[in-house]
Short mmCIF file of C-alpha atoms in Angstrom, two decimals:
data_model
loop_
_atom_site.label_atom_id
_atom_site.label_comp_id
_atom_site.label_asym_id
_atom_site.label_seq_id
_atom_site.Cartn_x
_atom_site.Cartn_y
_atom_site.Cartn_z
CA MET A 81 -28.71 42.97 176.18
CA SER A 82 -28.81 39.97 174.06
CA LYS A 83 -26.43 42.09 171.13
CA PRO A 84 -23.16 43.97 171.66
CA PHE A 85 -24.65 47.87 172.43
CA ARG A 86 -22.76 51.29 173.40
CA ILE A 87 -24.29 54.05 175.52
CA THR A 88 -24.07 57.93 173.89
CA ALA A 89 -25.46 60.60 175.75
CA SER A 90 -25.23 64.64 176.32
CA THR A 91 -26.35 67.13 178.65
CA GLY A 92 -27.16 70.66 178.70
CA ILE A 93 -28.79 73.68 180.42
CA HIS A 94 -29.63 77.38 179.83
CA LYS A 95 -31.13 79.59 182.13
CA GLY A 96 -33.42 80.86 179.12
CA ASP A 97 -35.01 84.47 179.54
CA ARG A 98 -35.06 84.06 183.29
CA ASP A 99 -32.72 85.93 185.33
CA TYR A 100 -31.85 83.33 186.95
CA GLN A 101 -30.78 79.06 186.99
CA GLN A 102 -33.11 77.13 189.36
CA ASP A 103 -32.73 73.77 186.92
CA GLN A 104 -30.00 71.45 187.64
CA VAL A 105 -29.24 68.12 185.26
CA VAL A 106 -26.62 65.65 185.61
CA LEU A 107 -25.69 62.70 183.89
CA LEU A 108 -23.31 60.06 186.08
CA SER A 109 -21.97 56.53 185.40
CA HIS A 110 -21.36 54.58 188.23
CA PRO A 111 -18.31 54.55 189.97
CA ARG A 112 -17.73 50.63 190.20
CA TYR A 113 -20.47 48.92 187.34
CA ASN A 114 -19.49 49.99 183.85
CA GLY A 115 -22.88 50.48 181.97
CA CYS A 116 -24.45 51.42 185.03
CA VAL A 117 -25.70 55.01 184.33
CA LEU A 118 -27.80 57.61 186.73
CA GLY A 119 -29.46 60.77 184.79
CA VAL A 120 -31.35 63.12 186.68
CA VAL A 121 -32.97 66.38 186.24
CA ALA A 122 -34.60 69.08 188.53
CA ASP A 123 -36.81 72.03 187.91
CA GLY A 124 -36.30 73.74 191.45
CA MET A 125 -38.92 76.89 192.30
CA GLY A 126 -39.31 79.01 195.24
CA GLY A 127 -37.61 82.29 194.50
CA ARG A 128 -33.50 83.22 193.41
CA SER A 129 -31.86 80.97 196.05
CA GLY A 130 -35.24 78.91 197.27
CA GLY A 131 -35.77 77.29 193.94
CA ARG A 132 -31.23 76.78 193.44
CA LYS A 133 -31.26 75.17 196.57
CA ALA A 134 -33.99 72.58 196.15
CA SER A 135 -32.76 71.96 193.06
CA ASP A 136 -28.98 71.24 194.75
CA GLN A 137 -30.50 69.18 197.12
CA VAL A 138 -31.71 67.00 194.62
CA MET A 139 -28.89 66.36 192.70
CA MET A 140 -27.01 66.08 196.22
CA THR A 141 -28.88 63.36 197.62
CA ALA A 142 -28.83 61.85 193.70
CA ARG A 143 -25.32 61.88 194.06
CA GLN A 144 -24.81 60.05 197.49
CA LEU A 145 -27.58 57.69 196.70
CA PHE A 146 -26.00 56.32 193.32
CA GLU A 147 -22.57 56.30 194.53
CA ARG A 148 -23.83 53.89 197.47
CA TYR A 149 -26.17 51.80 194.47
CA SER A 150 -24.97 48.25 193.78
CA PRO A 151 -26.81 46.75 190.63
CA ASP A 152 -26.35 43.30 191.51
CA SER A 153 -27.99 43.27 194.82
CA ASP A 154 -29.77 46.58 195.19
CA ASP A 155 -33.68 47.15 193.89
CA ALA A 156 -33.08 50.23 191.76
CA THR A 157 -36.81 51.65 192.17
CA THR A 158 -36.64 51.48 195.66
CA MET A 159 -33.22 53.54 195.22
CA LEU A 160 -35.07 56.14 192.97
CA LYS A 161 -37.95 56.54 195.36
CA ASN A 162 -35.40 56.99 198.38
CA LEU A 163 -33.83 59.73 196.09
CA VAL A 164 -37.44 61.58 195.81
CA ASN A 165 -38.34 60.86 199.63
CA GLU A 166 -34.73 61.78 201.29
CA ALA A 167 -34.18 64.88 198.90
CA HIS A 168 -38.09 66.26 199.94
CA ILE A 169 -37.09 65.98 203.73
CA VAL A 170 -34.00 68.08 203.19
CA ILE A 171 -35.77 70.72 200.71
CA ARG A 172 -38.65 71.04 204.01
CA LEU A 173 -35.81 70.99 206.65
CA THR A 174 -34.11 74.10 204.24
CA ALA A 175 -37.65 75.49 204.13
CA ILE A 176 -37.87 76.11 207.83
CA SER A 177 -34.17 77.27 208.45
CA SER A 178 -34.26 79.57 205.72
CA GLU A 179 -37.83 80.71 205.94
CA GLN A 180 -38.45 80.22 202.38
CA GLU A 181 -40.32 77.83 200.34
CA PRO A 182 -38.19 75.96 197.85
CA HIS A 183 -39.77 73.46 195.57
CA SER A 184 -38.57 71.00 192.97
CA THR A 185 -39.68 68.55 190.45
CA VAL A 186 -37.98 65.31 189.56
CA ALA A 187 -37.03 63.75 186.54
CA ALA A 188 -34.83 60.47 186.86
CA PHE A 189 -33.30 57.04 185.43
CA ILE A 190 -31.13 54.25 185.83
CA ILE A 191 -29.65 51.66 183.55
CA ASN A 192 -28.65 48.90 184.85
CA PRO A 193 -25.83 46.97 183.25
CA ARG A 194 -28.00 44.02 182.02
CA GLY A 195 -30.05 46.62 180.28
CA ASP A 196 -32.93 47.27 181.78
CA CYS A 197 -34.32 50.70 182.79
CA HIS A 198 -36.09 52.32 185.93
CA TRP A 199 -37.19 55.83 186.51
CA VAL A 200 -39.16 57.69 188.80
CA HIS A 201 -40.44 61.31 188.64
CA ALA A 202 -42.93 63.62 190.37
CA GLY A 203 -43.97 67.20 189.20
CA ASP A 204 -43.56 67.92 185.58
CA SER A 205 -40.44 67.82 184.67
CA ARG A 206 -40.77 64.29 181.83
CA ILE A 207 -38.94 61.53 180.62
CA TYR A 208 -39.89 60.35 177.13
CA HIS A 209 -38.80 56.86 176.24
CA PHE A 210 -38.50 56.73 172.03
CA GLN A 211 -38.07 53.59 169.83
CA ASN A 212 -36.59 53.57 166.63
CA GLY A 213 -38.19 57.39 166.48
CA ALA A 214 -41.32 56.52 167.63
CA LEU A 215 -42.72 57.35 171.24
CA VAL A 216 -43.62 54.22 173.42
CA HIS A 217 -43.93 56.18 176.60
CA ARG A 218 -43.52 58.87 178.55
CA THR A 219 -44.53 60.11 182.22
CA LEU A 220 -47.97 62.45 183.03
CA ASP A 221 -46.95 65.45 184.44
CA HIS A 222 -48.44 65.52 188.11
CA SER A 223 -50.25 69.13 187.31
CA TYR A 224 -53.68 70.75 187.37
CA VAL A 225 -53.58 70.66 183.76
CA GLN A 226 -52.84 67.26 183.44
CA ALA A 227 -56.04 66.11 185.92
CA LEU A 228 -58.48 68.15 183.50
CA VAL A 229 -56.68 65.81 180.59
CA ASP A 230 -57.16 62.92 182.09
CA ARG A 231 -60.91 63.81 182.84
CA GLY A 232 -61.53 64.31 179.16
CA GLU A 233 -62.11 67.93 180.33
CA ILE A 234 -59.43 69.55 177.81
CA THR A 235 -56.65 67.94 175.17
CA GLU A 236 -53.28 67.91 175.33
CA ALA A 237 -52.87 70.80 172.88
CA GLU A 238 -54.78 73.14 174.52
CA ALA A 239 -53.11 72.30 178.15
CA ASN A 240 -49.99 73.46 176.70
CA ASN A 241 -51.57 76.82 176.30
CA HIS A 242 -53.92 76.54 179.63
CA PRO A 243 -53.38 79.87 181.89
CA HIS A 244 -52.78 77.23 184.89
CA SER A 245 -50.11 75.07 183.29
CA ASN A 246 -47.84 76.30 185.69
CA ILE A 247 -49.85 74.99 188.89
CA LEU A 248 -48.27 71.45 190.12
CA VAL A 249 -50.28 69.11 192.93
CA GLY A 250 -47.34 67.06 193.77
CA CYS A 251 -43.53 67.71 193.99
CA LEU A 252 -41.04 68.03 196.26
CA GLY A 253 -40.83 70.30 199.35
CA ALA A 254 -44.38 71.19 199.19
CA GLU A 255 -46.94 70.15 202.81
CA ASN A 256 -47.86 67.09 200.94
CA ASP A 257 -45.67 64.25 200.54
CA PRO A 258 -44.36 64.05 197.17
CA PRO A 259 -45.73 61.53 194.43
CA ALA A 260 -42.97 59.54 192.88
CA THR A 261 -44.45 57.63 190.21
CA PRO A 262 -42.14 54.55 188.77
CA HIS A 263 -41.89 52.86 185.49
CA LEU A 264 -39.98 50.13 184.08
CA ILE A 265 -38.08 49.31 180.81
CA PRO A 266 -36.82 45.34 181.05
CA GLN A 267 -34.93 45.49 178.63
CA LEU A 268 -33.65 48.45 176.46
CA GLN A 269 -32.39 47.42 172.74
CA PRO A 270 -30.62 49.42 170.11
CA GLY A 271 -32.96 51.94 168.93
CA ASP A 272 -34.02 53.27 172.34
CA VAL A 273 -33.54 56.43 173.24
CA LEU A 274 -34.42 58.39 176.89
CA LEU A 275 -35.18 61.74 177.15
CA ALA A 276 -35.90 64.08 180.60
CA CYS A 277 -36.10 67.29 180.49
CA SER A 278 -37.83 70.16 182.45
CA ASP A 279 -41.09 72.00 181.17
CA GLY A 280 -39.21 74.98 179.89
CA VAL A 281 -37.67 72.16 176.72
CA TRP A 282 -41.38 70.09 176.49
CA HIS A 283 -43.48 72.89 176.78
CA TYR A 284 -42.71 73.82 172.91
CA PHE A 285 -42.36 70.56 171.25
CA SER A 286 -44.91 67.56 170.59
CA PRO A 287 -43.97 64.40 170.83
CA ASN A 288 -43.51 64.01 167.44
CA GLU A 289 -41.16 66.48 166.87
CA LEU A 290 -38.79 65.61 169.39
CA ALA A 291 -38.55 61.72 168.17
CA ALA A 292 -37.83 63.33 165.11
CA VAL A 293 -35.09 65.62 166.34
CA ILE A 294 -33.58 62.75 168.30
CA GLU A 295 -33.89 60.22 165.68
CA GLY A 296 -31.91 62.02 162.81
CA LEU A 297 -29.49 63.55 165.28
CA SER A 298 -26.35 62.51 167.95
CA PRO A 299 -27.61 63.24 171.51
CA ARG A 300 -25.36 66.35 170.95
CA GLU A 301 -26.39 67.40 168.43
CA ALA A 302 -30.32 67.12 169.32
CA THR A 303 -29.38 68.53 172.76
CA GLU A 304 -28.54 72.38 171.12
CA PHE A 305 -31.16 71.85 168.67
CA LEU A 306 -33.95 72.15 171.11
CA ILE A 307 -32.42 74.47 173.30
CA ASP A 308 -32.20 76.50 170.24
CA LYS A 309 -35.61 76.06 169.08
CA ALA A 310 -37.07 76.03 172.41
CA ARG A 311 -35.28 79.64 172.76
CA THR A 312 -36.72 80.99 169.55
CA ARG A 313 -40.28 79.68 170.48
CA ALA A 314 -40.15 81.13 173.58
CA ARG A 315 -40.01 85.11 172.24
CA GLY A 316 -38.10 86.64 174.80
CA GLY A 317 -41.05 84.60 177.55
CA GLY A 318 -38.60 81.39 178.17
CA ASP A 319 -38.06 79.19 181.34
CA ASN A 320 -34.68 78.18 182.35
CA LEU A 321 -33.96 74.95 179.87
CA SER A 322 -32.21 71.19 181.41
CA LEU A 323 -32.68 67.72 179.74
CA VAL A 324 -30.38 64.92 178.82
CA ILE A 325 -30.29 62.55 176.37
CA VAL A 326 -29.28 58.62 176.35
CA LYS A 327 -29.13 56.95 172.98
CA ILE A 328 -28.61 53.35 173.16
CA GLU A 329 -26.47 52.22 170.05
CA ALA A 330 -25.84 48.76 168.27
CA LEU A 331 -22.20 47.88 167.90
CA ALA A 332 -21.28 46.18 164.46
CA GLU A 333 -19.97 42.94 165.33
CA GLU A 334 -16.36 42.24 164.46
CA LYS A 335 -15.86 39.98 160.99
CA LYS A 336 -13.52 37.07 161.90
CA PRO A 337 -10.69 37.19 159.50
CA LEU A 338 -10.71 34.77 156.58
CA ARG A 339 -8.53 32.08 157.33
CA LEU A 340 -7.54 29.76 154.04
CA THR A 341 -6.77 26.00 154.46
CA PRO A 342 -3.88 24.77 152.65
CA GLY A 343 -4.52 22.54 149.97
CA PRO A 344 -2.77 18.97 150.07
#
C-alpha cells in the first residue's frame, strides 16, 4: 500500500437457535510474514457430528496450508483453491469411513503484506468488499435460488424468502468436485472492509444495512451488533452464525518536530 495503514479485525460465532454448532470461523496472522492474514468461514452440514467434522476439516486444512504459504513466492489463488480441494477430499473420505454425509461451505480470503487481497468461495457463505460505506463486490452463492436470480426469474429480495433458498448446487463433500470461485482485489486501501459470513448472518440484512453497520462501528462492535440483530430478526428460528470483519484504516503520519534555525 502506498500509505501507512493498520488492520483492525474481529470474529464472531453463535449457535443461534440450533441445538449445536456446525459453523467455524478463524482469522490467522501469518507466523513469519507481518501483515499477511487469512480469514475463513465454514458452514458445516450433515447432521450434528457430520457437519461439525466437515467444518473442522476446512479449518485444519486452512491452518496447515497457510503455515506453509509464502507471499513472496507462492500464488495466493492457488493456495486458496488447494484449500477447497484438499478439504473436499478429506471430507469425502470421512463420509466413507463414518457412514455420514458431511458437507461444508467455505469463504476464505488472504491479504498479502503488499496489500493485494485474494478470495475463494464454495457454497452460500459469502464475502463482501465495502469501500467507504458502499458495496464494491460480493460473492455469488452456488445455490439454486442464485441460479434463478442469474436467469432473471426472481429478484434478490425474492431469493431470500424462496422456499428452496437452502438448496446448494456446489459445496465441499458432495459427489461432484466443489466450485472454487476466485476474486482479486489488486490493492486494498484505507476505507476498505472485508466481511466473510455464513448464511445465518447475511440472510437477515441487505447489503446497504451491512455497509452502514460496518462503516459506523468498529469491527468488534459491528460483529456483536450483527449477531444480536440477526438473532432478533430470526424470531427463534435462526441458524448458526459466524463472521469475520477486517477493516483497513489509515495511520496518521507522524509530524516532524519543528526545528528552529539559530539566527546570526
